[in-house]
GROMACS .gro file of C-alpha atoms in nm:
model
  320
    1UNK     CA    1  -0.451  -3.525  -0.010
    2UNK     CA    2  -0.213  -3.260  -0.014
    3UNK     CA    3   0.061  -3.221  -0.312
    4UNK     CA    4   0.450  -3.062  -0.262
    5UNK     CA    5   0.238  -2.904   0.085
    6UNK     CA    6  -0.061  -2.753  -0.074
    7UNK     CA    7  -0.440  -2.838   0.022
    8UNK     CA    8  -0.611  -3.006  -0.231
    9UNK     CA    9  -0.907  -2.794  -0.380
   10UNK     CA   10  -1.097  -3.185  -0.389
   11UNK     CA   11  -1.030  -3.270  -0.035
   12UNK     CA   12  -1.304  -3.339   0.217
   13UNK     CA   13  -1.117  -3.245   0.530
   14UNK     CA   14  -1.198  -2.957   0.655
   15UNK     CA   15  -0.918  -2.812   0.911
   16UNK     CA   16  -1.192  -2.596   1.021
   17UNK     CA   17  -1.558  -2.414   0.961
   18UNK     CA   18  -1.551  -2.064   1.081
   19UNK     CA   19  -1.803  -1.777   1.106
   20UNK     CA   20  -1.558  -1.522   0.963
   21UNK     CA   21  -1.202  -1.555   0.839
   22UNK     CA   22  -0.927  -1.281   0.841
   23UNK     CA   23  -0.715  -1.260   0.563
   24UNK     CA   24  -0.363  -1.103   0.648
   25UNK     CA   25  -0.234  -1.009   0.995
   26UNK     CA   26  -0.118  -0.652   0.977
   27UNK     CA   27  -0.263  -0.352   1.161
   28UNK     CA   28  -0.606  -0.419   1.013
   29UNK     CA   29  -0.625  -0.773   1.038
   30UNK     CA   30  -0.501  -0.841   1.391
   31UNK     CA   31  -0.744  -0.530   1.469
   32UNK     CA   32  -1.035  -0.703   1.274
   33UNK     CA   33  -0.954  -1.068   1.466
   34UNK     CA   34  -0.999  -0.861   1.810
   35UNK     CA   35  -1.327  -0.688   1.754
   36UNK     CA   36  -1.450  -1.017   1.527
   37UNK     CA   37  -1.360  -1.246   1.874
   38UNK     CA   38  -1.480  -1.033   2.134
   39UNK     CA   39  -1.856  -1.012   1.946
   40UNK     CA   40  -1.891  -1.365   2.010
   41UNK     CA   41  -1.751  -1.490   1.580
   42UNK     CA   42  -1.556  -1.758   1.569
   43UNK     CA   43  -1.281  -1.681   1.347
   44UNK     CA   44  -0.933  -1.707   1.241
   45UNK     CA   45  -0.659  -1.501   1.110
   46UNK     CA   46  -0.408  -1.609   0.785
   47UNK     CA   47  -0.104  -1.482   0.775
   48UNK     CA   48   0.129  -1.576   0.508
   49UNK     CA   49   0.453  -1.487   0.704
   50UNK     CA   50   0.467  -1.342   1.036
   51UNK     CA   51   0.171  -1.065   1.208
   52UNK     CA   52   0.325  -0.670   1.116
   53UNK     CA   53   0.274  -0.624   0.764
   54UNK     CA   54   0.458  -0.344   0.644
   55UNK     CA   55   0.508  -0.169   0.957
   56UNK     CA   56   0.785  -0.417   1.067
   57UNK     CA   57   1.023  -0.227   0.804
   58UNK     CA   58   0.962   0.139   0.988
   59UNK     CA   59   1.279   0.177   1.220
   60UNK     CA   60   1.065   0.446   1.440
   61UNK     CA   61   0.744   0.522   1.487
   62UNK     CA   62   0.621   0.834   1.699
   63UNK     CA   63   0.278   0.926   1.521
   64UNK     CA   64   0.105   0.622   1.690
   65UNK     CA   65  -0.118   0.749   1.984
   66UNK     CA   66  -0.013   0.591   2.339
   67UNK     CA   67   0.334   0.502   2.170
   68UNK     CA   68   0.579   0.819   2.207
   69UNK     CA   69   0.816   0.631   2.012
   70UNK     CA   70   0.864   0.252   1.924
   71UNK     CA   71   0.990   0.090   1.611
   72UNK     CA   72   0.764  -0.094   1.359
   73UNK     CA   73   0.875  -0.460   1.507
   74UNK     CA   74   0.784  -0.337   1.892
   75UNK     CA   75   0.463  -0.244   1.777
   76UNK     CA   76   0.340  -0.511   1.607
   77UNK     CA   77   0.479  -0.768   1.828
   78UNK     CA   78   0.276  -0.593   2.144
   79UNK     CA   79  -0.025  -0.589   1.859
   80UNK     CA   80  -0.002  -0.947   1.802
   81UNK     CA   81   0.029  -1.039   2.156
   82UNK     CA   82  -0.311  -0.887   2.264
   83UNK     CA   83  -0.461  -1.013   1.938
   84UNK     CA   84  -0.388  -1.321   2.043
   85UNK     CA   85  -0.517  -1.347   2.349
   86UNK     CA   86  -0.829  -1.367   2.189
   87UNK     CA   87  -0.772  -1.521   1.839
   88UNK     CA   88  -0.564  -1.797   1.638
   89UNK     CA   89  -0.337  -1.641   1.439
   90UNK     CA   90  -0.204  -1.889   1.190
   91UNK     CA   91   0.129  -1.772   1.069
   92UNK     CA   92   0.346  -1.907   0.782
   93UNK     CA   93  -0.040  -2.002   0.584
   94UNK     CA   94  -0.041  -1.860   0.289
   95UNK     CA   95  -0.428  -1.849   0.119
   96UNK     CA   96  -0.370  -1.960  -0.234
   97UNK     CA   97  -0.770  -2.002  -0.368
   98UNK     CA   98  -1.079  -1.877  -0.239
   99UNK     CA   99  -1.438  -2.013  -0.390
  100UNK     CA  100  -1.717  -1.853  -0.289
  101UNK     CA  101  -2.067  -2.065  -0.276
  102UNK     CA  102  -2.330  -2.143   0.068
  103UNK     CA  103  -1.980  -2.105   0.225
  104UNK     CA  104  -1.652  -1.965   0.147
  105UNK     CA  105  -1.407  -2.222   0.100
  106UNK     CA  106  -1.049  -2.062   0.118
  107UNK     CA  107  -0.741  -2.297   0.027
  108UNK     CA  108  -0.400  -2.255   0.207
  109UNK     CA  109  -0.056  -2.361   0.144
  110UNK     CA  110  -0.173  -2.664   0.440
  111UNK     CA  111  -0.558  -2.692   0.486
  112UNK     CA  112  -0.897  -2.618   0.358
  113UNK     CA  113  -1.098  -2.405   0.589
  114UNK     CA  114  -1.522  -2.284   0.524
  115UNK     CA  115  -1.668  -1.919   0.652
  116UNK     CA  116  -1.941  -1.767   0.686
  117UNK     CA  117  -1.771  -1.477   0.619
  118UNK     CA  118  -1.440  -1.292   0.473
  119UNK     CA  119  -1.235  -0.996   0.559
  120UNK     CA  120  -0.972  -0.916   0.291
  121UNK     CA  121  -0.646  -0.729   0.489
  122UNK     CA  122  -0.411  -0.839   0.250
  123UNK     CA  123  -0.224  -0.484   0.246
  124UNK     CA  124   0.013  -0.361  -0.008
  125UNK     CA  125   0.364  -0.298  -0.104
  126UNK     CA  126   0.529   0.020  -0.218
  127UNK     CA  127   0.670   0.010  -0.564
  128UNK     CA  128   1.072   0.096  -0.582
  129UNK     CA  129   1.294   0.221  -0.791
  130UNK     CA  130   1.520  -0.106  -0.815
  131UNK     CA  131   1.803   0.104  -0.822
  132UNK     CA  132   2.159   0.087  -0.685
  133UNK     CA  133   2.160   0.179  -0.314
  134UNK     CA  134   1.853   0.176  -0.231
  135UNK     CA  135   1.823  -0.202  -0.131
  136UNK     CA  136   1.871  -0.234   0.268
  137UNK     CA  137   1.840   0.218   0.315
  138UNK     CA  138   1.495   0.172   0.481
  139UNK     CA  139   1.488   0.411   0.768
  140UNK     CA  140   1.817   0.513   0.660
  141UNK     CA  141   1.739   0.762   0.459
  142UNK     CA  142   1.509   0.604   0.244
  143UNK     CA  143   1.172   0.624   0.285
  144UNK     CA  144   0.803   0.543   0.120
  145UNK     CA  145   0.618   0.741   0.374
  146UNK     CA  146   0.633   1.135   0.439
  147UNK     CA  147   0.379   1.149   0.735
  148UNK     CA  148   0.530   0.823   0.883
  149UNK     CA  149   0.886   0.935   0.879
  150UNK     CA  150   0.898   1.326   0.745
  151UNK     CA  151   0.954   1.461   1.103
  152UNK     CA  152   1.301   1.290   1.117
  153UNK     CA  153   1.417   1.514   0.861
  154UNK     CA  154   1.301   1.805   0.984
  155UNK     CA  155   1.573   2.107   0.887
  156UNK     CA  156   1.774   1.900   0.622
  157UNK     CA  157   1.771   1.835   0.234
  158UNK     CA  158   1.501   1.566   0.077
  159UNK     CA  159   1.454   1.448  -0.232
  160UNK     CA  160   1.080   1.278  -0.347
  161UNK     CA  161   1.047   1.088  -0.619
  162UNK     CA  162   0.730   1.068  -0.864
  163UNK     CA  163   0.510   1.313  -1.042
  164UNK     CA  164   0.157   1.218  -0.924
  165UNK     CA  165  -0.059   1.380  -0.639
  166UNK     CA  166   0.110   1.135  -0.354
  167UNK     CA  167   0.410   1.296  -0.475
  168UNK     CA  168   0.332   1.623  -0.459
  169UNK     CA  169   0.155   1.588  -0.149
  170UNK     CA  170   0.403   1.437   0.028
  171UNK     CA  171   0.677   1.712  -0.113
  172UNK     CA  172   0.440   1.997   0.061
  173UNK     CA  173   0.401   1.806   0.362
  174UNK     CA  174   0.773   1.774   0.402
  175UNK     CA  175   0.809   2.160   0.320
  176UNK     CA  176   0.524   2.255   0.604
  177UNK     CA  177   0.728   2.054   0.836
  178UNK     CA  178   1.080   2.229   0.731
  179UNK     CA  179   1.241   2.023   0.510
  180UNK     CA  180   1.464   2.140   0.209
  181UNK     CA  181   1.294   1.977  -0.096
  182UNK     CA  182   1.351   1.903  -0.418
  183UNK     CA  183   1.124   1.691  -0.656
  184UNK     CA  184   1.232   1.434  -0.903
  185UNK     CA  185   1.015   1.361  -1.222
  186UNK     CA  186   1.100   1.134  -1.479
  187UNK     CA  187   0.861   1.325  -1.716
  188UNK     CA  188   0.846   1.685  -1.845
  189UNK     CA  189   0.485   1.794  -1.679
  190UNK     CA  190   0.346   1.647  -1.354
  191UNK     CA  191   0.026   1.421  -1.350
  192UNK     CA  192  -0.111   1.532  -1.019
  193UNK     CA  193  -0.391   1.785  -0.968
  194UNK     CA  194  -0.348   2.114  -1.120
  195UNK     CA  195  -0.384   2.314  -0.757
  196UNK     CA  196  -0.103   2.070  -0.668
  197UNK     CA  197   0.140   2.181  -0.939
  198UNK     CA  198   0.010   2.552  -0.867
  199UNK     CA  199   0.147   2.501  -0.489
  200UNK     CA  200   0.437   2.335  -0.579
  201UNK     CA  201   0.531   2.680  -0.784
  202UNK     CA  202   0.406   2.880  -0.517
  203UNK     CA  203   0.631   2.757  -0.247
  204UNK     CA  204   0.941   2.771  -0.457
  205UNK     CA  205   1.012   2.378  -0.431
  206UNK     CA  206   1.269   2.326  -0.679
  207UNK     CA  207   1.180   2.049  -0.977
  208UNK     CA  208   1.442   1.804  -1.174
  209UNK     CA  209   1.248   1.763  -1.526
  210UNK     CA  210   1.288   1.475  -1.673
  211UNK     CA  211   1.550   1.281  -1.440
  212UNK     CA  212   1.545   1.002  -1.300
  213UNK     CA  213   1.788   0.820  -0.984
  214UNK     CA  214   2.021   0.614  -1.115
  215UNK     CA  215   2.177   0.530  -0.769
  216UNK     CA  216   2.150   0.613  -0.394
  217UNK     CA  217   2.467   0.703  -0.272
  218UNK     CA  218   2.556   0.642   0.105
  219UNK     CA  219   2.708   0.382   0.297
  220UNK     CA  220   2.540   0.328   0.652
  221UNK     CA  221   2.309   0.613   0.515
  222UNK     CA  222   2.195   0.827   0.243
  223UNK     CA  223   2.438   1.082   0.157
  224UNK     CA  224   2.331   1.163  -0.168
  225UNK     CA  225   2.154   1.083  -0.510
  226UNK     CA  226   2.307   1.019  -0.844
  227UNK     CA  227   2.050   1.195  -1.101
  228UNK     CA  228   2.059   1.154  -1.470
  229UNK     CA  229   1.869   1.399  -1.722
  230UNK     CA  230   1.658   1.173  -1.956
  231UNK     CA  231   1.680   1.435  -2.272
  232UNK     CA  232   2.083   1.501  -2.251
  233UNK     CA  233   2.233   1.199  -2.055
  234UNK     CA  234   2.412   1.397  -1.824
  235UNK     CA  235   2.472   1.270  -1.436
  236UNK     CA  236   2.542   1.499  -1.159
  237UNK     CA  237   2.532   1.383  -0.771
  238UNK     CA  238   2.285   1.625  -0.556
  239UNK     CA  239   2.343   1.588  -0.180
  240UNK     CA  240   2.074   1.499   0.023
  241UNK     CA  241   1.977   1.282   0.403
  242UNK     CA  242   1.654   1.153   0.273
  243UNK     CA  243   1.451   0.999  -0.045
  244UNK     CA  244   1.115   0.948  -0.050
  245UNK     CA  245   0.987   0.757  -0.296
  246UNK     CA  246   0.651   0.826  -0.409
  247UNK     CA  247   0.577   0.604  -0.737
  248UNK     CA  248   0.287   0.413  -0.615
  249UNK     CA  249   0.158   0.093  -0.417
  250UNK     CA  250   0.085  -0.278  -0.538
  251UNK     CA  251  -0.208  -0.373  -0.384
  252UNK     CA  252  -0.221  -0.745  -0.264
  253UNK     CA  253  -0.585  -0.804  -0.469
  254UNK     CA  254  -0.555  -1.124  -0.597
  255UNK     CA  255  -0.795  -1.289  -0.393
  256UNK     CA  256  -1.034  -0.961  -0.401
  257UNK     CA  257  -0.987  -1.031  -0.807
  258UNK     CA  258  -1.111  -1.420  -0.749
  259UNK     CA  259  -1.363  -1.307  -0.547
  260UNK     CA  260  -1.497  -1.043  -0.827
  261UNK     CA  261  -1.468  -0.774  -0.558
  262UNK     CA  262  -1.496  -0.440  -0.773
  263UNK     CA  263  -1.204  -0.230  -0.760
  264UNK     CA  264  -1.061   0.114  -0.878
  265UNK     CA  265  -0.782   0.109  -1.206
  266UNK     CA  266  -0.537   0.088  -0.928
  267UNK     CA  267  -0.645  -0.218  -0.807
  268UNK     CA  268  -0.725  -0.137  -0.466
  269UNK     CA  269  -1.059  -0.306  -0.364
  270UNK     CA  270  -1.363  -0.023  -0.347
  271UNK     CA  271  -1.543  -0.025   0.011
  272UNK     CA  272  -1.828   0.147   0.147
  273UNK     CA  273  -1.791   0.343   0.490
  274UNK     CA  274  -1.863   0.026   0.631
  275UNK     CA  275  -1.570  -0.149   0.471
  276UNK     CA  276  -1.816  -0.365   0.316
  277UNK     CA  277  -1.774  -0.485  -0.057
  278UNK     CA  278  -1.976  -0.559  -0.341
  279UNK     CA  279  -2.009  -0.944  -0.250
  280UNK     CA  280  -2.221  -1.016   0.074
  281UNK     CA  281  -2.037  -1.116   0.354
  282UNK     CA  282  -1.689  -1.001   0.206
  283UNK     CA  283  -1.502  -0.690   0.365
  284UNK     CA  284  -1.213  -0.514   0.313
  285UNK     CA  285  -0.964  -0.304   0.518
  286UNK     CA  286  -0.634  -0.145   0.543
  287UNK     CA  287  -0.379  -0.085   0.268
  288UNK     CA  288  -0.563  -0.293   0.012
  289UNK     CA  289  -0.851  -0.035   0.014
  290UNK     CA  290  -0.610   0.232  -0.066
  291UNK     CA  291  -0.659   0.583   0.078
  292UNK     CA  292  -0.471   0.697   0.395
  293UNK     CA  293  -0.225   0.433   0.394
  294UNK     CA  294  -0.133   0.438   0.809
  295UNK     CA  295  -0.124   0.221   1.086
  296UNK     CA  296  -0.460   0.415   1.254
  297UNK     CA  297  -0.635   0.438   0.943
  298UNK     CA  298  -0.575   0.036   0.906
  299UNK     CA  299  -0.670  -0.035   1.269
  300UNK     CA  300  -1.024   0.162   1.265
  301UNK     CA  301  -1.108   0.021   0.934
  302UNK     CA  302  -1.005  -0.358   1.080
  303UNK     CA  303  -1.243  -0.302   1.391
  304UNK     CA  304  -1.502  -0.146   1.155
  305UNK     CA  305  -1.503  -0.418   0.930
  306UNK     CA  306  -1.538  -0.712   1.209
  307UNK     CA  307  -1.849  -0.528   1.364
  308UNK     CA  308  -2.002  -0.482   1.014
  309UNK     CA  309  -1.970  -0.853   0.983
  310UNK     CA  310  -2.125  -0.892   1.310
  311UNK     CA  311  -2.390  -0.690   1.204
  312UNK     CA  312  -2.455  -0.854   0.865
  313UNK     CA  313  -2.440  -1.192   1.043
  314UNK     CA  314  -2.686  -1.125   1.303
  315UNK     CA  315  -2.933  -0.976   1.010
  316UNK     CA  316  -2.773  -0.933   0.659
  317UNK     CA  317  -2.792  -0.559   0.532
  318UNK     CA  318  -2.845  -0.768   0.199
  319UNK     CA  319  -3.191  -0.877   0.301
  320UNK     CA  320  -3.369  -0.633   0.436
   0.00000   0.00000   0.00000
């Protein structure tokens, strides 16, 4: 019996029983539903809306190898396709409860399926600023990647947001490349790793102590930031073509949390190099293990993931 559309957790019918089931269809989970299929697992992918993830916001891409240049949607449309020539992707099913037990039960917003086996590639989402402007600037001038979309700006004034060592990373990765950058920092010192802050000082990047972006000015792109000085209240508008905003992810680790996956005080899920977990037969890959947050990164750890499940499957690493 299902309720306003939502499986029961007491019904008997089981829409399917599955050797593994793939949680999320972005890089990593269309990549884990390939490798999982062609080892001879029956499986399934969930995907809450539509197969892409985050990548279907990136305008351009030109970093991913066989693609000189093809935006996010392109990509993960051809991705999908060839995932599903060998695997159901079931999109528009959100998973809203997962039990573990002899099987994993998992509990969508339409049927009850069973496993063997889980992979968790439930991604993330970059945290904004909420501020005026920047709603609808994606690949317009804002941006929550520096390697993704640094190269575009290449020669012109930048502006990156955040105080911690993503920040500062990405603000020396955008110098390296020849950007003109300036940091924002809401705060008077920086939290990131001292021989961060050293480099930072070294290269000259110039530093707005505690300021913050009150708007994003620009109409069909960024021309500019409005920046307000915490301590005295004054606002003054410094021109700029891009804004990187480096103030952390939200990892999608609800389900990891059900399934008392450990994780780090980020809440990214903690995986071995095997993408394994800390509960048998559960793996994790992509954005929701945190670390190089790109489209390669989340396609190797997809495929290594599915063939660890394999493995453990034929003879569990948990037995021996």
């Amino acid at each position: 019996m299902t309720i306003e559309g939502v499986a029961s957790d007491e019904s008997e019918t089981v829409a399917g029983d599955f050797d593994v089931i793939i949680i999320g269809g972005g890089p990593a989970g269309l990549s884990a539903g390939i490798y999982a299929k062609r080892a001879g697992l029956e499986c399934i992918v969930l995907e809450k809306g539509v197969p892409g993830g985050q990548v279907l916001t990136s305008p351009n891409i030109e970093n991913y190898p066989g693609f000189a240049e093809i935006s996010g949607i392109k990509l993960m449309e051809t991705m999908a396709d060839h995932a599903r020539r060998y695997v159901d992707i079931k999109e528009g099913e959100e998973v809203l409860r997962v039990r573990g037990g002899e099987k994993f039960e998992i509990m969508t917003t339409s049927a009850k399926y069973t496993s063997r086996a889980i992979v968790l590639t439930t991604g993330s989402t970059h945290r904004k600023l909420e501020v005026k402007g920047e709603e609808g600037m994606t690949g317009r001038g804002v941006s929550y990647c520096a390697t993704c979309d640094g190269f575009f700006y290449k020669g012109r004034d930048v502006v990156v947001v955040g105080g911690g060592n993503t920040a500062l990373t990405d603000a020396l990765y955008l110098n390296s490349i020849g950007c003109k950058v300036a940091l924002v920092h809401r705060r008077d010192a920086f939290r990131a790793d001292r021989h961060l802050q050293d480099t930072i000082t070294k290269h000259g990047i110039e530093v707005f102590w505690d300021t913050v972006i009150d708007e994003i000015v620009g109409e069909q792109e960024v021309t500019g930031v409005r920046l307000r000085n915490l301590k005295n209240g004054t606002t003054h508008v410094k021109k700029t073509n891009g804004v990187f905003v480096a103030v952390g992810e939200l990892p999608s680790s609800q389900l990891a949390a059900e399934l008392g996956l450990d994780m780090d005080a980020g809440g990214f899920v903690n995986v071995d190099k095997s993408f394994r977990t800390n509960v048998p037969m559960v793996y994790a890959a992509g954005d929701v293990t945190g670390g190089i947050r790109q489209i390669v990164a989340a396609v190797h750890g997809g495929a290594a993931a599915a063939l660890s499940c394999f493995e453990d499957l034929m003879n569990p690493y948990y037995r021996r």
